[in-house]
């Protein structure tokens, strides 16, 4: 789990994005970034390719961490 420069990926988000990729029906290959929603005012990654697979981020740091921050 990382939070560097406004980019965070919770365990739950990683599972959801992987499941969307495995279940996608479009076939082929794609380079897809997965990330949780960035906090307000902080930019994030381009998630449009992941959204094309059906992934939509839900968690915002520190949500989804297995411990308290």
mmCIF file with all atom_site columns, C-alpha atoms in Angstrom:
data_model
loop_
_atom_site.group_PDB
_atom_site.id
_atom_site.type_symbol
_atom_site.label_atom_id
_atom_site.label_alt_id
_atom_site.label_comp_id
_atom_site.label_asym_id
_atom_site.label_entity_id
_atom_site.label_seq_id
_atom_site.pdbx_PDB_ins_code
_atom_site.Cartn_x
_atom_site.Cartn_y
_atom_site.Cartn_z
_atom_site.occupancy
_atom_site.B_iso_or_equiv
_atom_site.pdbx_formal_charge
_atom_site.auth_seq_id
_atom_site.auth_comp_id
_atom_site.auth_asym_id
_atom_site.auth_atom_id
_atom_site.pdbx_PDB_model_num
ATOM 1  C CA . UNK A 1 1  ? 0.000   0.000   0.000   1.00 0.00 ? 1  UNK A CA 1
ATOM 2  C CA . UNK A 1 2  ? 1.499   3.302   -1.089  1.00 0.00 ? 2  UNK A CA 1
ATOM 3  C CA . UNK A 1 3  ? 0.602   6.959   -0.827  1.00 0.00 ? 3  UNK A CA 1
ATOM 4  C CA . UNK A 1 4  ? 3.218   8.902   -2.756  1.00 0.00 ? 4  UNK A CA 1
ATOM 5  C CA . UNK A 1 5  ? 2.476   12.078  -4.631  1.00 0.00 ? 5  UNK A CA 1
ATOM 6  C CA . UNK A 1 6  ? -1.277  11.694  -4.287  1.00 0.00 ? 6  UNK A CA 1
ATOM 7  C CA . UNK A 1 7  ? -1.377  8.122   -5.622  1.00 0.00 ? 7  UNK A CA 1
ATOM 8  C CA . UNK A 1 8  ? -2.808  5.439   -3.340  1.00 0.00 ? 8  UNK A CA 1
ATOM 9  C CA . UNK A 1 9  ? -4.058  1.928   -4.046  1.00 0.00 ? 9  UNK A CA 1
ATOM 10 C CA . UNK A 1 10 ? -5.913  0.151   -1.255  1.00 0.00 ? 10 UNK A CA 1
ATOM 11 C CA . UNK A 1 11 ? -6.031  -3.634  -1.104  1.00 0.00 ? 11 UNK A CA 1
ATOM 12 C CA . UNK A 1 12 ? -9.758  -3.520  -1.790  1.00 0.00 ? 12 UNK A CA 1
ATOM 13 C CA . UNK A 1 13 ? -9.248  -1.346  -4.907  1.00 0.00 ? 13 UNK A CA 1
ATOM 14 C CA . UNK A 1 14 ? -6.485  -3.663  -6.171  1.00 0.00 ? 14 UNK A CA 1
ATOM 15 C CA . UNK A 1 15 ? -8.838  -6.661  -5.875  1.00 0.00 ? 15 UNK A CA 1
ATOM 16 C CA . UNK A 1 16 ? -11.669 -4.796  -7.615  1.00 0.00 ? 16 UNK A CA 1
ATOM 17 C CA . UNK A 1 17 ? -9.504  -3.643  -10.549 1.00 0.00 ? 17 UNK A CA 1
ATOM 18 C CA . UNK A 1 18 ? -7.993  -7.114  -10.991 1.00 0.00 ? 18 UNK A CA 1
ATOM 19 C CA . UNK A 1 19 ? -11.458 -8.678  -10.984 1.00 0.00 ? 19 UNK A CA 1
ATOM 20 C CA . UNK A 1 20 ? -12.635 -6.183  -13.641 1.00 0.00 ? 20 UNK A CA 1
ATOM 21 C CA . UNK A 1 21 ? -9.621  -7.038  -15.809 1.00 0.00 ? 21 UNK A CA 1
ATOM 22 C CA . UNK A 1 22 ? -10.181 -10.792 -15.484 1.00 0.00 ? 22 UNK A CA 1
ATOM 23 C CA . UNK A 1 23 ? -13.908 -10.513 -16.195 1.00 0.00 ? 23 UNK A CA 1
ATOM 24 C CA . UNK A 1 24 ? -13.562 -8.072  -19.129 1.00 0.00 ? 24 UNK A CA 1
ATOM 25 C CA . UNK A 1 25 ? -15.080 -9.381  -22.335 1.00 0.00 ? 25 UNK A CA 1
ATOM 26 C CA . UNK A 1 26 ? -13.170 -7.192  -24.784 1.00 0.00 ? 26 UNK A CA 1
ATOM 27 C CA . UNK A 1 27 ? -10.138 -9.533  -25.009 1.00 0.00 ? 27 UNK A CA 1
ATOM 28 C CA . UNK A 1 28 ? -6.710  -8.364  -26.038 1.00 0.00 ? 28 UNK A CA 1
ATOM 29 C CA . UNK A 1 29 ? -4.130  -6.603  -23.927 1.00 0.00 ? 29 UNK A CA 1
ATOM 30 C CA . UNK A 1 30 ? -3.949  -3.199  -22.291 1.00 0.00 ? 30 UNK A CA 1
ATOM 31 C CA . UNK A 1 31 ? -1.729  -1.302  -19.876 1.00 0.00 ? 31 UNK A CA 1
ATOM 32 C CA . UNK A 1 32 ? -4.069  -0.177  -17.111 1.00 0.00 ? 32 UNK A CA 1
ATOM 33 C CA . UNK A 1 33 ? -3.303  1.856   -13.998 1.00 0.00 ? 33 UNK A CA 1
ATOM 34 C CA . UNK A 1 34 ? -5.280  1.192   -10.845 1.00 0.00 ? 34 UNK A CA 1
ATOM 35 C CA . UNK A 1 35 ? -5.544  3.759   -8.072  1.00 0.00 ? 35 UNK A CA 1
ATOM 36 C CA . UNK A 1 36 ? -7.929  4.844   -5.382  1.00 0.00 ? 36 UNK A CA 1
ATOM 37 C CA . UNK A 1 37 ? -9.633  8.241   -5.684  1.00 0.00 ? 37 UNK A CA 1
ATOM 38 C CA . UNK A 1 38 ? -7.183  11.054  -4.964  1.00 0.00 ? 38 UNK A CA 1
ATOM 39 C CA . UNK A 1 39 ? -8.023  13.407  -2.092  1.00 0.00 ? 39 UNK A CA 1
ATOM 40 C CA . UNK A 1 40 ? -9.691  16.685  -3.149  1.00 0.00 ? 40 UNK A CA 1
ATOM 41 C CA . UNK A 1 41 ? -7.217  19.073  -4.756  1.00 0.00 ? 41 UNK A CA 1
ATOM 42 C CA . UNK A 1 42 ? -4.636  16.405  -5.605  1.00 0.00 ? 42 UNK A CA 1
ATOM 43 C CA . UNK A 1 43 ? -4.254  15.035  -9.125  1.00 0.00 ? 43 UNK A CA 1
ATOM 44 C CA . UNK A 1 44 ? -4.136  11.339  -9.842  1.00 0.00 ? 44 UNK A CA 1
ATOM 45 C CA . UNK A 1 45 ? -3.436  8.871   -12.627 1.00 0.00 ? 45 UNK A CA 1
ATOM 46 C CA . UNK A 1 46 ? -5.330  8.578   -15.903 1.00 0.00 ? 46 UNK A CA 1
ATOM 47 C CA . UNK A 1 47 ? -7.866  5.872   -15.045 1.00 0.00 ? 47 UNK A CA 1
ATOM 48 C CA . UNK A 1 48 ? -9.841  5.966   -18.306 1.00 0.00 ? 48 UNK A CA 1
ATOM 49 C CA . UNK A 1 49 ? -8.387  2.623   -19.542 1.00 0.00 ? 49 UNK A CA 1
ATOM 50 C CA . UNK A 1 50 ? -9.370  1.022   -16.204 1.00 0.00 ? 50 UNK A CA 1
ATOM 51 C CA . UNK A 1 51 ? -12.834 2.568   -16.432 1.00 0.00 ? 51 UNK A CA 1
ATOM 52 C CA . UNK A 1 52 ? -13.211 0.950   -19.867 1.00 0.00 ? 52 UNK A CA 1
ATOM 53 C CA . UNK A 1 53 ? -12.910 -2.391  -18.011 1.00 0.00 ? 53 UNK A CA 1
ATOM 54 C CA . UNK A 1 54 ? -15.642 -1.361  -15.576 1.00 0.00 ? 54 UNK A CA 1
ATOM 55 C CA . UNK A 1 55 ? -13.358 -0.243  -12.718 1.00 0.00 ? 55 UNK A CA 1
ATOM 56 C CA . UNK A 1 56 ? -14.339 2.893   -10.827 1.00 0.00 ? 56 UNK A CA 1
ATOM 57 C CA . UNK A 1 57 ? -12.306 3.900   -7.737  1.00 0.00 ? 57 UNK A CA 1
ATOM 58 C CA . UNK A 1 58 ? -14.187 4.159   -4.443  1.00 0.00 ? 58 UNK A CA 1
ATOM 59 C CA . UNK A 1 59 ? -11.637 4.472   -1.617  1.00 0.00 ? 59 UNK A CA 1
ATOM 60 C CA . UNK A 1 60 ? -9.806  7.698   -0.767  1.00 0.00 ? 60 UNK A CA 1
ATOM 61 C CA . UNK A 1 61 ? -6.675  7.542   1.412   1.00 0.00 ? 61 UNK A CA 1
ATOM 62 C CA . UNK A 1 62 ? -6.705  6.341   4.206   1.00 0.00 ? 62 UNK A CA 1
ATOM 63 C CA . UNK A 1 63 ? -9.890  4.304   3.508   1.00 0.00 ? 63 UNK A CA 1
ATOM 64 C CA . UNK A 1 64 ? -9.249  0.663   2.721   1.00 0.00 ? 64 UNK A CA 1
ATOM 65 C CA . UNK A 1 65 ? -6.117  0.349   4.848   1.00 0.00 ? 65 UNK A CA 1
ATOM 66 C CA . UNK A 1 66 ? -5.982  -2.717  7.104   1.00 0.00 ? 66 UNK A CA 1
ATOM 67 C CA . UNK A 1 67 ? -4.777  -0.488  9.994   1.00 0.00 ? 67 UNK A CA 1
ATOM 68 C CA . UNK A 1 68 ? -5.527  2.956   11.446  1.00 0.00 ? 68 UNK A CA 1
ATOM 69 C CA . UNK A 1 69 ? -3.453  5.957   10.334  1.00 0.00 ? 69 UNK A CA 1
#
